[in-house]
Coordinates of C-alpha atoms in Angstrom, one line a residue:
M1 CA -31.9 -81.8 58.8
A2 CA -28.3 -81.4 59.9
R3 CA -27.8 -79.7 63.3
T4 CA -25.8 -76.6 63.8
T5 CA -23.0 -77.1 66.3
G6 CA -21.6 -73.6 66.6
I7 CA -21.4 -70.1 65.2
Y8 CA -18.7 -68.2 63.3
L9 CA -17.2 -65.0 64.5
I10 CA -14.7 -62.8 62.7
S11 CA -11.3 -62.8 64.3
T12 CA -8.2 -61.0 63.2
T13 CA -4.7 -62.5 63.3
L14 CA -1.5 -61.7 61.5
G15 CA -3.3 -58.9 59.7
E16 CA -5.9 -61.3 58.3
S17 CA -9.6 -61.5 59.1
V18 CA -10.8 -65.1 59.5
R19 CA -14.0 -66.9 60.4
A20 CA -13.4 -68.5 63.8
F21 CA -15.7 -71.3 64.9
V22 CA -17.3 -71.1 68.4
P23 CA -18.9 -74.4 69.4
H24 CA -22.3 -74.5 71.1
A25 CA -22.2 -75.9 74.7
L26 CA -22.6 -79.7 75.2
P27 CA -24.6 -81.8 74.9
P28 CA -25.7 -81.7 71.2
V29 CA -29.3 -80.5 70.6
D30 CA -31.7 -79.8 67.7
P31 CA -31.8 -82.8 67.4
A32 CA -30.5 -84.4 70.7
L33 CA -28.5 -87.6 70.4
S34 CA -30.7 -90.7 70.1
P35 CA -29.7 -93.7 72.2
D36 CA -30.2 -95.8 69.1
V37 CA -27.0 -94.3 67.8
Y38 CA -24.8 -95.3 70.7
A39 CA -26.5 -97.9 73.0
D40 CA -25.2 -101.0 71.3
L41 CA -21.7 -99.7 70.6
N42 CA -21.4 -98.4 74.2
R43 CA -22.4 -101.8 75.6
Q44 CA -19.8 -103.5 73.4
A45 CA -17.1 -101.0 74.5
E46 CA -18.1 -101.5 78.2
L47 CA -17.9 -105.3 77.8
A48 CA -14.4 -105.0 76.1
L49 CA -13.2 -102.9 79.1
A50 CA -14.6 -105.4 81.5
R51 CA -12.8 -108.3 79.7
L52 CA -9.6 -106.3 79.8
A53 CA -9.9 -105.7 83.5
G54 CA -10.5 -109.4 84.0
V55 CA -7.5 -110.5 82.0
S56 CA -5.3 -108.1 83.9
G57 CA -6.0 -110.1 87.1
L58 CA -4.3 -113.1 85.5
V59 CA -0.9 -111.5 85.6
P60 CA 1.4 -111.7 88.7
S61 CA 1.9 -108.0 88.7
V62 CA -0.4 -105.3 87.4
D63 CA 2.5 -102.9 87.7
W64 CA 4.2 -104.7 84.7
L65 CA 1.1 -104.0 82.6
L66 CA 0.8 -100.4 83.6
Y67 CA 4.5 -99.8 83.0
S68 CA 4.1 -100.9 79.3
A69 CA 0.5 -99.6 78.7
I70 CA 1.2 -96.0 79.9
R71 CA 4.5 -95.9 77.9
K72 CA 2.7 -97.1 74.8
E73 CA 0.0 -94.4 75.2
A74 CA 2.7 -91.7 75.8
L75 CA 4.6 -92.9 72.7
L76 CA 1.6 -93.2 70.4
T77 CA -0.1 -89.9 71.4
S78 CA 3.2 -88.2 70.7
Q79 CA 3.6 -89.9 67.4
I80 CA 0.3 -88.6 66.2
E81 CA 1.9 -85.1 66.5
G82 CA 4.9 -86.2 64.5
T83 CA 7.3 -87.3 67.3
Q84 CA 9.7 -89.9 65.9
A85 CA 10.7 -91.7 69.2
T86 CA 10.3 -95.4 69.6
L87 CA 9.6 -97.6 72.6
T88 CA 13.2 -98.8 72.5
D89 CA 14.3 -95.1 72.7
L90 CA 12.2 -94.7 75.8
F91 CA 13.5 -97.8 77.5
D92 CA 17.1 -96.8 76.6
V93 CA 16.7 -93.4 78.3
E94 CA 15.3 -95.1 81.4
A95 CA 18.3 -97.4 81.4
G96 CA 20.7 -94.4 81.2
F97 CA 21.8 -95.2 77.6
N98 CA 22.5 -92.4 75.1
V99 CA 19.9 -91.8 72.4
S100 CA 20.2 -89.6 69.3
N101 CA 16.8 -88.1 69.2
T102 CA 16.7 -86.7 72.8
N103 CA 14.1 -84.0 71.9
D104 CA 11.6 -86.5 70.7
V105 CA 12.1 -88.8 73.7
E106 CA 11.8 -85.8 76.0
E107 CA 8.4 -85.0 74.6
V108 CA 7.3 -88.6 75.3
T109 CA 8.7 -88.6 78.9
N110 CA 7.0 -85.2 79.5
Y111 CA 3.7 -86.8 78.5
L112 CA 4.4 -89.6 81.0
R113 CA 5.0 -87.0 83.7
A114 CA 1.8 -85.1 82.9
F115 CA -0.1 -88.3 82.8
R116 CA 1.2 -89.5 86.2
W117 CA 0.7 -86.1 87.8
T118 CA -2.9 -86.0 86.6
Q119 CA -3.6 -89.5 87.9
E120 CA -2.2 -88.6 91.3
Q121 CA -4.4 -85.5 91.5
L122 CA -7.5 -87.5 90.7
R123 CA -6.7 -90.3 93.2
D124 CA -5.8 -87.9 96.0
P125 CA -8.8 -86.8 98.1
K126 CA -7.2 -83.4 98.4
G127 CA -6.1 -83.3 94.7
L128 CA -7.6 -81.2 91.9
P129 CA -10.7 -82.6 90.2
I130 CA -11.1 -82.5 86.4
S131 CA -11.1 -78.8 85.8
V132 CA -9.6 -76.1 83.7
R133 CA -6.9 -75.7 86.4
L134 CA -6.0 -79.4 86.2
L135 CA -5.7 -79.2 82.4
C136 CA -3.5 -76.1 82.6
E137 CA -1.2 -77.8 85.1
A138 CA -1.0 -80.9 83.0
H139 CA -0.1 -78.7 80.0
R140 CA 2.7 -77.1 82.0
H141 CA 4.2 -80.6 82.7
L142 CA 3.7 -81.5 79.0
L143 CA 5.6 -78.6 77.6
D144 CA 8.2 -78.0 80.3
G145 CA 11.7 -77.7 78.8
T146 CA 10.7 -79.2 75.3
R147 CA 10.4 -77.6 71.9
G148 CA 7.0 -76.2 73.0
A149 CA 8.4 -74.3 76.0
G150 CA 8.0 -71.0 74.1
K151 CA 4.3 -71.7 73.7
H152 CA 3.2 -70.5 77.2
P153 CA 3.1 -73.8 79.1
G154 CA 0.2 -74.0 81.5
E155 CA -1.5 -70.9 80.1
L156 CA -4.6 -70.6 78.0
R157 CA -3.8 -68.9 74.7
R158 CA -4.2 -65.2 74.4
S159 CA -3.9 -65.1 70.6
Q160 CA -5.8 -66.6 67.7
N161 CA -4.5 -70.0 66.5
W162 CA -5.3 -72.1 63.4
I163 CA -5.0 -75.7 62.2
G164 CA -3.6 -76.7 58.9
G165 CA -2.6 -74.3 56.1
T166 CA 0.4 -71.9 55.9
R167 CA -1.4 -68.9 57.3
P168 CA -4.8 -68.1 59.0
G169 CA -6.4 -67.3 55.6
N170 CA -5.9 -70.8 54.1
A171 CA -6.3 -72.7 57.4
V172 CA -8.3 -76.0 57.5
F173 CA -9.9 -74.9 60.7
V174 CA -9.8 -71.7 62.9
P175 CA -10.7 -72.4 66.6
P176 CA -12.6 -69.8 68.7
P177 CA -11.2 -66.3 69.3
P178 CA -9.0 -66.2 72.5
E179 CA -11.5 -64.1 74.5
Q180 CA -14.0 -67.0 74.1
V181 CA -11.8 -69.7 75.4
S182 CA -12.1 -69.5 79.2
T183 CA -16.0 -69.3 79.0
L184 CA -16.1 -72.3 76.7
L185 CA -13.9 -74.3 79.0
A186 CA -15.9 -73.3 82.1
D187 CA -19.1 -74.6 80.3
M188 CA -17.3 -77.8 79.4
E189 CA -16.2 -78.2 83.1
G190 CA -19.9 -77.7 84.1
F191 CA -20.9 -80.4 81.6
I192 CA -18.4 -82.9 83.1
H193 CA -19.7 -82.4 86.6
N194 CA -23.4 -82.2 85.8
E195 CA -24.7 -85.4 87.4
A196 CA -28.2 -84.9 86.1
M197 CA -27.0 -85.5 82.5
D198 CA -28.6 -88.7 81.3
L199 CA -25.8 -90.0 79.0
P200 CA -23.5 -93.0 79.5
P201 CA -20.0 -91.9 80.7
M202 CA -18.2 -93.2 77.6
V203 CA -20.5 -91.2 75.4
K204 CA -19.7 -88.1 77.5
V205 CA -16.0 -88.8 77.1
A206 CA -16.3 -88.9 73.3
L207 CA -18.3 -85.6 73.3
I208 CA -15.8 -83.9 75.7
H209 CA -12.7 -84.9 73.7
A210 CA -14.1 -83.6 70.5
H211 CA -15.3 -80.4 72.2
F212 CA -11.9 -79.8 73.7
E213 CA -10.2 -80.2 70.4
T214 CA -12.6 -77.7 68.8
I215 CA -11.8 -75.1 71.5
H216 CA -8.1 -75.8 71.1
P217 CA -7.3 -73.7 74.2
F218 CA -3.5 -73.8 74.1
L219 CA -0.9 -72.6 71.6
D220 CA 0.6 -76.1 71.4
G221 CA -0.1 -79.6 72.8
N222 CA -3.9 -79.5 72.4
G223 CA -4.0 -83.0 70.8
R224 CA -1.9 -84.6 73.5
I225 CA -3.8 -82.8 76.4
G226 CA -7.1 -83.7 74.7
R227 CA -6.1 -87.4 74.6
L228 CA -4.8 -87.2 78.2
L229 CA -8.3 -85.9 79.1
I230 CA -9.8 -89.1 77.7
A231 CA -7.7 -91.1 80.2
A232 CA -8.5 -88.7 83.0
L233 CA -12.3 -89.0 82.3
F234 CA -12.0 -92.8 82.2
E235 CA -10.4 -92.5 85.7
H236 CA -13.0 -90.0 86.9
W237 CA -16.0 -92.1 85.9
G238 CA -14.4 -95.4 86.9
L239 CA -14.6 -96.9 83.4
L240 CA -11.4 -98.9 84.0
S241 CA -9.7 -99.3 87.4
E242 CA -6.2 -98.9 85.8
P243 CA -5.2 -97.2 82.6
L244 CA -4.4 -100.3 80.6
V245 CA -6.0 -99.2 77.3
Y246 CA -3.9 -97.1 74.9
L247 CA -6.6 -95.5 72.7
S248 CA -4.0 -93.4 70.9
G249 CA -2.9 -96.6 69.0
Y250 CA -6.3 -96.7 67.3
L251 CA -6.4 -93.0 66.7
K252 CA -2.9 -93.1 65.1
Q253 CA -3.9 -96.1 62.9
H254 CA -7.0 -94.2 61.7
Q255 CA -5.5 -90.7 61.9
A256 CA -7.0 -89.3 58.8
E257 CA -10.5 -90.5 59.8
Y258 CA -9.9 -89.2 63.4
Y259 CA -9.5 -85.7 62.0
R260 CA -12.2 -86.1 59.4
R261 CA -14.8 -87.2 62.0
L262 CA -13.9 -84.2 64.3
S263 CA -14.2 -81.8 61.3
A264 CA -17.6 -83.2 60.4
I265 CA -19.0 -82.3 63.8
R266 CA -18.1 -78.6 63.0
T267 CA -19.1 -78.5 59.3
E268 CA -22.1 -80.9 59.2
G269 CA -23.2 -81.2 62.8
D270 CA -22.4 -84.9 62.6
W271 CA -21.9 -86.0 66.2
E272 CA -23.3 -89.5 65.4
S273 CA -20.4 -90.6 63.1
W274 CA -17.9 -89.3 65.6
L275 CA -19.5 -91.2 68.5
R276 CA -19.6 -94.5 66.4
F277 CA -15.9 -94.0 65.5
F278 CA -14.9 -93.3 69.1
L279 CA -16.9 -96.2 70.7
E280 CA -15.7 -98.7 68.2
G281 CA -12.2 -97.4 68.9
V282 CA -12.5 -98.1 72.6
A283 CA -13.7 -101.7 72.0
I284 CA -10.9 -102.3 69.5
A285 CA -8.2 -100.7 71.7
A286 CA -9.4 -102.7 74.7
G287 CA -9.3 -105.9 72.6
D288 CA -5.7 -105.1 71.4
A289 CA -4.6 -104.4 75.0
E290 CA -6.2 -107.7 76.2
K291 CA -4.3 -109.7 73.5
N292 CA -1.1 -107.9 74.3
I293 CA -1.5 -108.8 78.0
M294 CA -2.1 -112.5 77.1
D295 CA 1.0 -112.5 74.9
V296 CA 3.2 -110.9 77.5
A297 CA 2.0 -113.2 80.2
S298 CA 2.6 -116.2 78.0
L299 CA 6.2 -115.0 77.2
V300 CA 7.1 -114.2 80.8
A301 CA 5.6 -117.6 82.0
T302 CA 7.6 -119.5 79.4
D303 CA 10.9 -117.7 80.2
R304 CA 10.3 -118.1 84.0
R305 CA 9.8 -121.9 83.5
R306 CA 13.1 -122.1 81.6
L307 CA 14.8 -120.2 84.5
L308 CA 13.3 -122.4 87.2
Q309 CA 14.5 -125.5 85.4
S310 CA 18.1 -124.3 85.1
S311 CA 20.5 -125.8 87.6
K312 CA 22.6 -122.6 87.5
A313 CA 19.8 -120.2 88.5
G314 CA 19.7 -118.9 92.0
P315 CA 17.7 -116.3 94.1
V316 CA 19.5 -113.3 92.5
S317 CA 18.8 -114.4 89.0
Y318 CA 15.1 -115.0 89.9
R319 CA 14.9 -111.6 91.4
L320 CA 16.5 -110.0 88.3
F321 CA 14.1 -111.9 86.0
E322 CA 11.0 -110.6 87.9
M323 CA 12.3 -107.0 87.3
L324 CA 12.8 -107.4 83.6
P325 CA 9.2 -106.3 82.5
M326 CA 9.9 -103.0 84.2
M327 CA 13.6 -102.8 83.3
P328 CA 13.8 -104.3 79.7
R329 CA 17.1 -102.6 78.9
F330 CA 19.9 -102.5 81.5
T331 CA 23.6 -102.6 82.5
I332 CA 25.1 -104.8 85.1
E333 CA 25.7 -101.7 87.2
R334 CA 22.0 -100.9 87.1
V335 CA 21.2 -104.5 88.2
R336 CA 23.7 -104.2 91.0
Q337 CA 21.9 -101.0 92.3
Q338 CA 18.4 -102.4 91.8
L339 CA 19.2 -105.6 93.6
D340 CA 21.4 -104.0 96.2
T341 CA 24.1 -106.6 95.7
S342 CA 27.8 -106.8 94.6
F343 CA 29.0 -106.3 91.0
P344 CA 30.3 -110.0 90.7
T345 CA 26.9 -111.3 92.0
A346 CA 25.0 -109.1 89.5
T347 CA 27.3 -110.2 86.7
V348 CA 26.6 -113.9 87.5
A349 CA 22.8 -113.3 87.6
V350 CA 22.9 -111.6 84.2
K351 CA 25.1 -114.3 82.8
V352 CA 22.5 -117.0 83.8
L353 CA 19.7 -115.1 81.9
E354 CA 22.0 -114.6 78.9
D355 CA 23.0 -118.2 78.7
L356 CA 19.3 -119.2 78.7
G357 CA 18.7 -116.8 75.8
I358 CA 16.3 -114.7 77.9
V359 CA 18.4 -111.5 77.6
T360 CA 20.9 -110.6 74.9
E361 CA 24.0 -108.4 75.1
I362 CA 23.7 -105.5 72.6
T363 CA 27.0 -103.6 72.6
G364 CA 29.4 -106.4 71.6
Q365 CA 32.0 -104.9 73.9
K366 CA 34.0 -106.6 76.6
K367 CA 33.4 -103.7 79.1
N368 CA 30.4 -101.5 79.9
R369 CA 28.1 -104.0 78.4
S370 CA 24.3 -103.4 78.0
Y371 CA 21.5 -106.0 77.8
S372 CA 18.0 -106.2 76.4
Y373 CA 14.9 -108.4 77.1
Q374 CA 14.4 -108.2 73.4
A375 CA 11.5 -110.7 72.9
Y376 CA 9.5 -108.6 75.4
I377 CA 10.3 -105.3 73.7
D378 CA 9.4 -106.8 70.3
L379 CA 6.0 -107.9 71.7
L380 CA 5.2 -104.5 73.0
S381 CA 6.4 -102.7 69.9
R382 CA 4.0 -104.6 67.6

């Protein structure tokens, strides 16, 4: 017998009456989830996260890893929503270079801002806990000044929305009516903070993400905030000490199945298939991140060895090299500022790395030249 996961209410929008889905509160009941469904997959996902945490300790600076992992998550979660920006675009903006698709890049940098702000709140004893208020503030950061700025940043929707289709009447899915949203989110918040709930944290994360996407509480940005909520819950329950896993890569790669699994919860009460999909995804994403860390560590170690063996290398070129993983595109002026040195000294340091083939000049100009740590960017962009 399939369980029922919600009820339908008639909602009117744009002059059309539609059946809007209102989900039942978490956790799933009638029947309740059986540990047989998730126990093994949950254990595999936990082990994959533990291995990832262990590997991150092999790298000289965890900041390098965070720099790239958080940007990959920001990029991939935005690409799921159709944003066309690339990792190189993001690095170029940070380097002060001009990019053509500024709107797309702004959406990614806004996600970064929302992510960092959320993490700061959760790590600050006086900060906001995971709550409706936290999600609304993160939403404000996400949509601030971008194409979604007219979609009431930071505010729960006050009108009926729909997903897919050209109008409400032919929509793929119609979320709950607006007057239900705040109650549904308050119930979800209660579920998050209910310590008596006997479910593994990662299973709860999977349930909460799907539930949030079903409520669809904002006029825009629900997908990105829902995926940011995954990272926030990982932080909240201490599943990974640093956000090194970019789950949006897995969700983007299996985007059709991602949406299909969420839909099957509403139409068939199939929480089990969603849980399996999500937990497998965490294990795969953690494995991908682990491999990426090993590859980056290997590249950096090889290039560092070449630099140390060079008779022309000096302290300034060593310092520049150590900055490259967090400054993969740069100008000599930026190097001068970061190293707090003179322009001629910065020029010599860059020239040493260029002669060794570690960085390449990318403008072909004699003046105002720009440089790239291309092998590193290529690794991260895979």
